[in-house]
Amino acid sequence: MKQTLTLISCLFAAVSFAACKGNATAGTSGEGGDSTQTIAPSDSTITEEEGEVDELPIDENSLPYAFVYYEGSGLGKVLYWSEVERKHDVDPDKEQMLIRQHKTEYNAAINDDNIFDVTYKEEVLPRDNEEDWTKGVTIGMIGATIEEAGLVYRFAKPQAVKRALGDWDEGFFVLTSKAHLDEHPLVHFEYVEGTNDDYRPLPANVIKQMEQKYGLKSTRSALVASIGEDITYGVMQFEPKGEHVLALEVLIQKGNVYVAESQGYYDAGTGEFGWNVDDEGEYYASSIIAVVENGDFPLIFTTRGAPESLTTGWMTVKDGKIVRHTQEMYYIYYN
């Protein structure tokens, strides 16, 4: 069980909102990523886009992307989140089925600006007791058992992986193929260094325009990363109102600001609000794992960690608004 507890602590620390604050972790440039060239000046005109978020469907005709968790010792695993066989009148997840069908075709794992050679090793299947969180082999839950079900891959150069992860021994990579990367090359990104362990706020004109758009007062914003030559990623949140509180994920490009809305809860009686259990009223930004070219706007692969869950997926801009694909939200089991 010691191995399981280590996985939990490293996983949450590596993907939490606080982990990126000025640290040279995976995805952060060695010089701190203090780039401002992609930030819209405060006197520029910002074009508003709608905050409605569409789900980006997977392409069933190409090799699907997968998230592989590097577990050390040169091995990584795609952690299953769905049943493998039909049970209780519930079909296995279609995306997971596609990944299983193509499991031997993956030969590259990407993280930041790095491409690593990988080869398929084996599949760990759930046993009959997969719903027992404390023993055997389970699915859809990180840290629940000694061994989670999924696809195991071997990294050709563990030392290079260790250098890429920096201070962490474990972490996420995006699994794909070299042929796919020839058509969708990596895009460089850097985390934007703040001051005194805090993020810098989003540009003042973006904050003002969003306050006017939603009729709410912003209580916090964070400029998180610059992507490519002209894209900025950040988050902001507003004061609670009624029974809810609103947060935005924000992408800025060439004077255009695109937002994805996330509604949280607000208890007027206690004054408590948030989006996840125990987030203490702070909307966590996503951690960027890698970015690839994808037509007019790149695909941004992310994980979003919260005290009791971790979500994997990616986002882009299409038809003037943010579209996202959520691959899975894993529950983090604490023993």
CSV table of C-alpha atoms in Angstrom, one decimal:
chain,number,residue,atom,x,y,z
A,1,MET,CA,0.0,0.0,0.0
A,2,LYS,CA,3.0,2.3,0.4
A,3,GLN,CA,3.3,2.5,-3.4
A,4,THR,CA,-0.3,3.6,-3.7
A,5,LEU,CA,0.0,6.4,-1.1
A,6,THR,CA,3.1,7.7,-2.9
A,7,LEU,CA,1.1,7.8,-6.2
A,8,ILE,CA,-1.6,9.8,-4.6
A,9,SER,CA,0.6,12.4,-3.1
A,10,CYS,CA,2.8,12.9,-6.2
A,11,LEU,CA,-0.2,13.0,-8.5
A,12,PHE,CA,-2.1,15.6,-6.6
A,13,ALA,CA,1.0,17.8,-6.0
A,14,ALA,CA,2.0,17.6,-9.7
A,15,VAL,CA,-1.3,18.7,-11.1
A,16,SER,CA,-2.7,21.1,-8.4
A,17,PHE,CA,-3.2,24.8,-9.1
A,18,ALA,CA,-0.5,25.7,-6.6
A,19,ALA,CA,2.2,23.4,-8.2
A,20,CYS,CA,2.7,25.8,-11.1
A,21,LYS,CA,3.3,29.0,-9.2
A,22,GLY,CA,6.7,30.1,-10.3
A,23,ASN,CA,8.1,26.5,-10.2
A,24,ALA,CA,10.2,25.0,-13.0
A,25,THR,CA,8.0,21.9,-13.2
A,26,ALA,CA,7.1,20.0,-16.4
A,27,GLY,CA,5.7,22.6,-18.8
A,28,THR,CA,7.7,25.5,-17.3
A,29,SER,CA,10.6,27.0,-19.0
A,30,GLY,CA,13.9,26.8,-17.2
A,31,GLU,CA,14.0,30.6,-17.0
A,32,GLY,CA,10.5,30.8,-15.4
A,33,GLY,CA,8.5,31.4,-18.5
A,34,ASP,CA,8.3,35.2,-17.9
A,35,SER,CA,6.9,36.0,-21.3
A,36,THR,CA,4.5,39.0,-21.9
A,37,GLN,CA,4.5,39.2,-25.6
A,38,THR,CA,1.2,37.4,-25.9
A,39,ILE,CA,-0.7,39.6,-23.4
A,40,ALA,CA,-3.1,42.1,-24.9
A,41,PRO,CA,-2.2,45.6,-23.9
A,42,SER,CA,-4.7,47.2,-21.5
A,43,ASP,CA,-5.8,49.9,-23.9
A,44,SER,CA,-6.6,47.5,-26.8
A,45,THR,CA,-10.0,46.5,-28.0
A,46,ILE,CA,-11.1,43.0,-26.9
A,47,THR,CA,-13.7,41.1,-28.9
A,48,GLU,CA,-16.1,39.2,-26.7
A,49,GLU,CA,-17.0,35.6,-27.5
A,50,GLU,CA,-19.8,33.6,-26.0
A,51,GLY,CA,-19.0,31.5,-23.0
A,52,GLU,CA,-21.1,28.4,-23.9
A,53,VAL,CA,-18.9,25.4,-24.1
A,54,ASP,CA,-19.4,22.6,-26.6
A,55,GLU,CA,-18.1,19.1,-26.2
A,56,LEU,CA,-15.4,18.3,-28.8
A,57,PRO,CA,-16.1,14.8,-30.2
A,58,ILE,CA,-13.4,12.3,-30.7
A,59,ASP,CA,-12.3,11.4,-34.3
A,60,GLU,CA,-13.1,7.7,-34.5
A,61,ASN,CA,-11.2,7.4,-37.8
A,62,SER,CA,-7.8,8.3,-36.4
A,63,LEU,CA,-5.6,7.2,-33.4
A,64,PRO,CA,-7.3,8.6,-30.3
A,65,TYR,CA,-5.2,10.6,-27.9
A,66,ALA,CA,-4.7,9.0,-24.5
A,67,PHE,CA,-3.3,10.1,-21.1
A,68,VAL,CA,-0.5,7.9,-19.8
A,69,TYR,CA,0.6,8.2,-16.2
A,70,TYR,CA,4.3,7.7,-15.8
A,71,GLU,CA,4.8,5.5,-12.7
A,72,GLY,CA,8.6,5.4,-12.6
A,73,SER,CA,11.0,2.6,-13.5
A,74,GLY,CA,10.4,3.4,-17.1
A,75,LEU,CA,6.8,2.4,-17.2
A,76,GLY,CA,3.6,4.3,-17.7
A,77,LYS,CA,-0.1,3.3,-17.7
A,78,VAL,CA,-3.3,4.5,-19.4
A,79,LEU,CA,-5.6,4.2,-16.4
A,80,TYR,CA,-9.0,2.6,-17.4
A,81,TRP,CA,-12.1,4.6,-16.4
A,82,SER,CA,-14.8,2.3,-17.7
A,83,GLU,CA,-15.9,-1.3,-17.6
A,84,VAL,CA,-13.9,-3.5,-20.1
A,85,GLU,CA,-16.9,-5.7,-20.8
A,86,ARG,CA,-20.6,-5.1,-20.8
A,87,LYS,CA,-21.9,-5.4,-17.3
A,88,HIS,CA,-25.2,-4.5,-15.6
A,89,ASP,CA,-26.6,-3.3,-19.0
A,90,VAL,CA,-23.9,-0.7,-19.3
A,91,ASP,CA,-21.6,-0.6,-22.3
A,92,PRO,CA,-17.9,0.1,-22.0
A,93,ASP,CA,-16.9,3.7,-22.9
A,94,LYS,CA,-16.5,4.1,-26.6
A,95,GLU,CA,-13.3,6.1,-26.4
A,96,GLN,CA,-11.6,3.6,-24.1
A,97,MET,CA,-12.6,0.8,-26.5
A,98,LEU,CA,-10.9,2.7,-29.3
A,99,ILE,CA,-7.8,3.2,-27.3
A,100,ARG,CA,-7.7,-0.5,-26.5
A,101,GLN,CA,-8.2,-1.5,-30.1
A,102,HIS,CA,-5.2,0.7,-31.2
A,103,LYS,CA,-3.0,-0.1,-28.2
A,104,THR,CA,-0.1,-1.4,-30.2
A,105,GLU,CA,0.0,1.7,-32.5
A,106,TYR,CA,1.1,4.2,-29.9
A,107,ASN,CA,4.8,4.9,-30.1
A,108,ALA,CA,5.2,8.4,-28.8
A,109,ALA,CA,4.5,10.2,-25.5
A,110,ILE,CA,4.6,14.0,-25.3
A,111,ASN,CA,5.1,16.4,-22.4
A,112,ASP,CA,6.0,20.1,-22.8
A,113,ASP,CA,8.4,20.3,-25.8
A,114,ASN,CA,9.5,16.7,-25.4
A,115,ILE,CA,8.7,13.6,-27.4
A,116,PHE,CA,9.5,10.2,-25.9
A,117,ASP,CA,9.7,6.8,-27.6
A,118,VAL,CA,7.3,4.3,-26.0
A,119,THR,CA,6.3,0.7,-26.7
A,120,TYR,CA,3.3,-1.3,-25.7
A,121,LYS,CA,4.0,-3.8,-22.9
A,122,GLU,CA,0.8,-5.3,-21.6
A,123,GLU,CA,-2.8,-4.8,-20.5
A,124,VAL,CA,-3.8,-5.1,-16.9
A,125,LEU,CA,-7.5,-6.2,-16.8
A,126,PRO,CA,-9.9,-5.7,-13.9
A,127,ARG,CA,-10.9,-8.7,-11.9
A,128,ASP,CA,-14.3,-9.8,-10.7
A,129,ASN,CA,-13.8,-7.7,-7.5
A,130,GLU,CA,-13.1,-4.5,-9.5
A,131,GLU,CA,-15.7,-2.6,-7.5
A,132,ASP,CA,-13.9,-3.3,-4.2
A,133,TRP,CA,-11.9,-0.2,-3.7
A,134,THR,CA,-9.4,-1.7,-1.3
A,135,LYS,CA,-8.0,-4.8,-3.1
A,136,GLY,CA,-7.4,-6.4,-6.4
A,137,VAL,CA,-7.4,-4.4,-9.6
A,138,THR,CA,-9.9,-1.5,-10.0
A,139,ILE,CA,-10.9,1.1,-12.6
A,140,GLY,CA,-11.9,4.8,-12.6
A,141,MET,CA,-10.1,5.6,-9.4
A,142,ILE,CA,-6.5,6.7,-8.7
A,143,GLY,CA,-4.9,5.4,-5.6
A,144,ALA,CA,-7.6,2.9,-4.8
A,145,THR,CA,-5.6,-0.3,-5.1
A,146,ILE,CA,-2.1,-1.5,-5.4
A,147,GLU,CA,-2.6,-1.9,-9.2
A,148,GLU,CA,-5.1,-0.1,-11.4
A,149,ALA,CA,-6.4,-1.6,-14.7
A,150,GLY,CA,-5.1,-0.2,-17.9
A,151,LEU,CA,-2.5,-0.3,-20.7
A,152,VAL,CA,1.1,-0.4,-19.7
A,153,TYR,CA,3.8,1.2,-21.9
A,154,ARG,CA,7.6,1.2,-21.6
A,155,PHE,CA,9.5,4.4,-22.0
A,156,ALA,CA,12.7,3.9,-24.0
A,157,LYS,CA,14.8,6.5,-22.0
A,158,PRO,CA,13.7,6.8,-18.3
A,159,GLN,CA,16.5,9.2,-17.5
A,160,ALA,CA,15.2,11.7,-20.1
A,161,VAL,CA,11.7,11.3,-18.7
A,162,LYS,CA,13.0,12.0,-15.2
A,163,ARG,CA,14.7,15.2,-16.5
A,164,ALA,CA,11.5,16.3,-18.1
A,165,LEU,CA,9.5,15.8,-14.9
A,166,GLY,CA,11.9,17.9,-12.9
A,167,ASP,CA,11.1,17.7,-9.2
A,168,TRP,CA,8.5,15.0,-9.7
A,169,ASP,CA,9.1,11.3,-10.1
A,170,GLU,CA,5.7,10.7,-11.6
A,171,GLY,CA,3.3,12.6,-13.9
A,172,PHE,CA,1.1,12.6,-17.0
A,173,PHE,CA,2.0,12.5,-20.7
A,174,VAL,CA,-0.1,12.4,-23.8
A,175,LEU,CA,0.1,9.2,-25.8
A,176,THR,CA,0.0,9.4,-29.6
A,177,SER,CA,2.1,8.3,-32.6
A,178,LYS,CA,5.1,9.8,-34.4
A,179,ALA,CA,3.1,9.7,-37.7
A,180,HIS,CA,0.3,11.8,-36.0
A,181,LEU,CA,2.9,14.3,-34.6
A,182,ASP,CA,4.3,14.8,-38.2
A,183,GLU,CA,0.8,16.2,-39.1
A,184,HIS,CA,0.3,17.9,-35.7
A,185,PRO,CA,3.6,19.2,-34.4
A,186,LEU,CA,4.2,20.3,-30.8
A,187,VAL,CA,3.6,24.0,-29.9
A,188,HIS,CA,5.8,25.6,-27.4
A,189,PHE,CA,4.2,26.9,-24.2
A,190,GLU,CA,5.5,28.6,-21.0
A,191,TYR,CA,4.1,29.2,-17.6
A,192,VAL,CA,4.1,32.9,-16.8
A,193,GLU,CA,6.0,33.6,-13.6
A,194,GLY,CA,4.2,35.7,-11.0
A,195,THR,CA,5.4,37.5,-7.9
A,196,ASN,CA,5.5,36.3,-4.3
A,197,ASP,CA,4.2,32.9,-5.3
A,198,ASP,CA,1.1,34.4,-6.8
A,199,TYR,CA,0.0,34.6,-10.4
A,200,ARG,CA,-0.2,37.9,-12.2
A,201,PRO,CA,-3.7,39.0,-12.9
A,202,LEU,CA,-5.2,38.9,-16.4
A,203,PRO,CA,-5.0,42.1,-18.4
A,204,ALA,CA,-7.1,44.9,-16.8
A,205,ASN,CA,-9.2,45.4,-20.0
A,206,VAL,CA,-10.1,41.7,-20.1
A,207,ILE,CA,-11.2,41.8,-16.4
A,208,LYS,CA,-13.2,45.0,-17.0
A,209,GLN,CA,-14.9,43.6,-20.1
A,210,MET,CA,-15.9,40.3,-18.4
A,211,GLU,CA,-17.2,42.2,-15.4
A,212,GLN,CA,-19.4,44.3,-17.7
A,213,LYS,CA,-20.5,41.2,-19.7
A,214,TYR,CA,-21.6,39.2,-16.7
A,215,GLY,CA,-22.6,42.1,-14.4
A,216,LEU,CA,-20.4,40.7,-11.6
A,217,LYS,CA,-17.4,41.9,-9.7
A,218,SER,CA,-14.2,39.9,-10.3
A,219,THR,CA,-12.6,38.7,-7.1
A,220,ARG,CA,-9.6,37.0,-8.5
A,221,SER,CA,-7.8,36.3,-11.8
A,222,ALA,CA,-4.6,34.5,-12.9
A,223,LEU,CA,-2.5,34.8,-16.0
A,224,VAL,CA,-1.2,31.2,-16.2
A,225,ALA,CA,0.6,30.5,-19.5
A,226,SER,CA,1.6,31.8,-22.9
A,227,ILE,CA,1.1,29.4,-25.8
A,228,GLY,CA,2.8,29.7,-29.2
A,229,GLU,CA,3.3,33.2,-30.5
A,230,ASP,CA,0.0,34.8,-29.6
A,231,ILE,CA,-2.1,32.9,-27.2
A,232,THR,CA,-2.6,33.5,-23.4
A,233,TYR,CA,-4.3,31.1,-21.0
A,234,GLY,CA,-5.7,32.1,-17.6
A,235,VAL,CA,-8.7,31.9,-15.3
A,236,MET,CA,-10.9,34.4,-13.4
A,237,GLN,CA,-13.7,34.2,-10.9
A,238,PHE,CA,-16.5,36.4,-9.7
A,239,GLU,CA,-18.2,37.2,-6.4
A,240,PRO,CA,-21.0,34.8,-5.5
A,241,LYS,CA,-24.6,35.7,-6.4
A,242,GLY,CA,-27.8,33.9,-5.6
A,243,GLU,CA,-27.0,30.2,-5.2
A,244,HIS,CA,-24.1,30.1,-7.5
A,245,VAL,CA,-20.6,31.4,-8.2
A,246,LEU,CA,-19.1,31.8,-11.7
A,247,ALA,CA,-15.6,31.2,-12.9
A,248,LEU,CA,-14.1,31.4,-16.4
A,249,GLU,CA,-11.3,29.7,-18.2
A,250,VAL,CA,-9.9,32.3,-20.6
A,251,LEU,CA,-8.0,32.1,-23.9
A,252,ILE,CA,-6.8,35.4,-25.4
A,253,GLN,CA,-5.5,35.6,-29.0
A,254,LYS,CA,-4.9,38.7,-31.1
A,255,GLY,CA,-7.4,40.9,-29.2
A,256,ASN,CA,-10.0,38.2,-29.0
A,257,VAL,CA,-11.0,36.7,-25.7
A,258,TYR,CA,-12.7,33.3,-25.5
A,259,VAL,CA,-14.2,32.0,-22.3
A,260,ALA,CA,-15.5,28.8,-20.9
A,261,GLU,CA,-17.9,29.2,-18.0
A,262,SER,CA,-17.8,27.0,-14.9
A,263,GLN,CA,-20.6,27.4,-12.3
A,264,GLY,CA,-20.0,26.6,-8.7
A,265,TYR,CA,-22.1,26.5,-5.6
A,266,TYR,CA,-22.7,29.3,-3.0
A,267,ASP,CA,-24.3,28.8,0.5
A,268,ALA,CA,-25.6,32.2,1.5
A,269,GLY,CA,-26.1,31.0,5.1
A,270,THR,CA,-22.5,30.0,5.7
A,271,GLY,CA,-20.9,32.1,3.1
A,272,GLU,CA,-19.1,29.1,1.7
A,273,PHE,CA,-18.6,28.6,-2.1
A,274,GLY,CA,-16.5,26.7,-4.5
A,275,TRP,CA,-16.3,24.4,-7.5
A,276,ASN,CA,-14.8,21.3,-5.9
A,277,VAL,CA,-14.8,19.7,-2.5
A,278,ASP,CA,-12.4,21.5,-0.2
A,279,ASP,CA,-11.2,24.1,-2.8
A,280,GLU,CA,-11.8,26.9,-0.2
A,281,GLY,CA,-13.3,29.1,-2.8
A,282,GLU,CA,-10.5,29.1,-5.3
A,283,TYR,CA,-11.1,28.1,-8.9
A,284,TYR,CA,-8.1,25.9,-9.9
A,285,ALA,CA,-6.5,26.5,-13.3
A,286,SER,CA,-5.8,23.6,-15.5
A,287,SER,CA,-2.2,22.3,-15.8
A,288,ILE,CA,-1.0,22.1,-19.4
A,289,ILE,CA,0.6,18.8,-20.4
A,290,ALA,CA,1.3,19.5,-24.0
A,291,VAL,CA,0.1,21.5,-27.0
A,292,VAL,CA,-0.1,20.5,-30.7
A,293,GLU,CA,-1.0,22.2,-33.9
A,294,ASN,CA,-4.6,21.6,-35.0
A,295,GLY,CA,-5.6,23.8,-37.9
A,296,ASP,CA,-6.5,27.4,-37.0
A,297,PHE,CA,-6.1,26.9,-33.2
A,298,PRO,CA,-3.9,24.4,-31.3
A,299,LEU,CA,-5.2,21.5,-29.1
A,300,ILE,CA,-4.2,22.2,-25.5
A,301,PHE,CA,-4.0,19.0,-23.4
A,302,THR,CA,-4.7,19.5,-19.7
A,303,THR,CA,-5.2,18.0,-16.4
A,304,ARG,CA,-7.2,19.7,-13.7
A,305,GLY,CA,-6.6,18.6,-10.1
A,306,ALA,CA,-8.8,19.1,-7.2
A,307,PRO,CA,-8.6,17.6,-3.6
A,308,GLU,CA,-10.7,14.5,-4.5
A,309,SER,CA,-10.6,14.3,-8.3
A,310,LEU,CA,-8.5,14.7,-11.4
A,311,THR,CA,-9.9,15.5,-14.8
A,312,THR,CA,-8.0,14.8,-18.1
A,313,GLY,CA,-8.9,16.3,-21.4
A,314,TRP,CA,-8.1,19.0,-24.0
A,315,MET,CA,-9.5,22.3,-25.3
A,316,THR,CA,-9.3,24.4,-28.4
A,317,VAL,CA,-11.2,27.3,-30.1
A,318,LYS,CA,-13.6,26.4,-32.9
A,319,ASP,CA,-16.2,28.7,-34.6
A,320,GLY,CA,-15.4,31.5,-32.2
A,321,LYS,CA,-15.7,29.7,-28.9
A,322,ILE,CA,-13.9,27.3,-26.6
A,323,VAL,CA,-14.7,23.7,-27.2
A,324,ARG,CA,-13.5,21.0,-24.8
A,325,HIS,CA,-13.2,17.3,-24.6
A,326,THR,CA,-13.2,15.6,-21.2
A,327,GLN,CA,-11.7,12.2,-21.4
A,328,GLU,CA,-12.4,11.3,-17.8
A,329,MET,CA,-12.7,12.6,-14.2
A,330,TYR,CA,-10.9,10.1,-11.9
A,331,TYR,CA,-11.8,9.9,-8.2
A,332,ILE,CA,-8.7,10.1,-6.0
A,333,TYR,CA,-9.1,7.5,-3.2
A,334,TYR,CA,-7.4,8.4,0.1
A,335,ASN,CA,-6.7,5.4,2.4
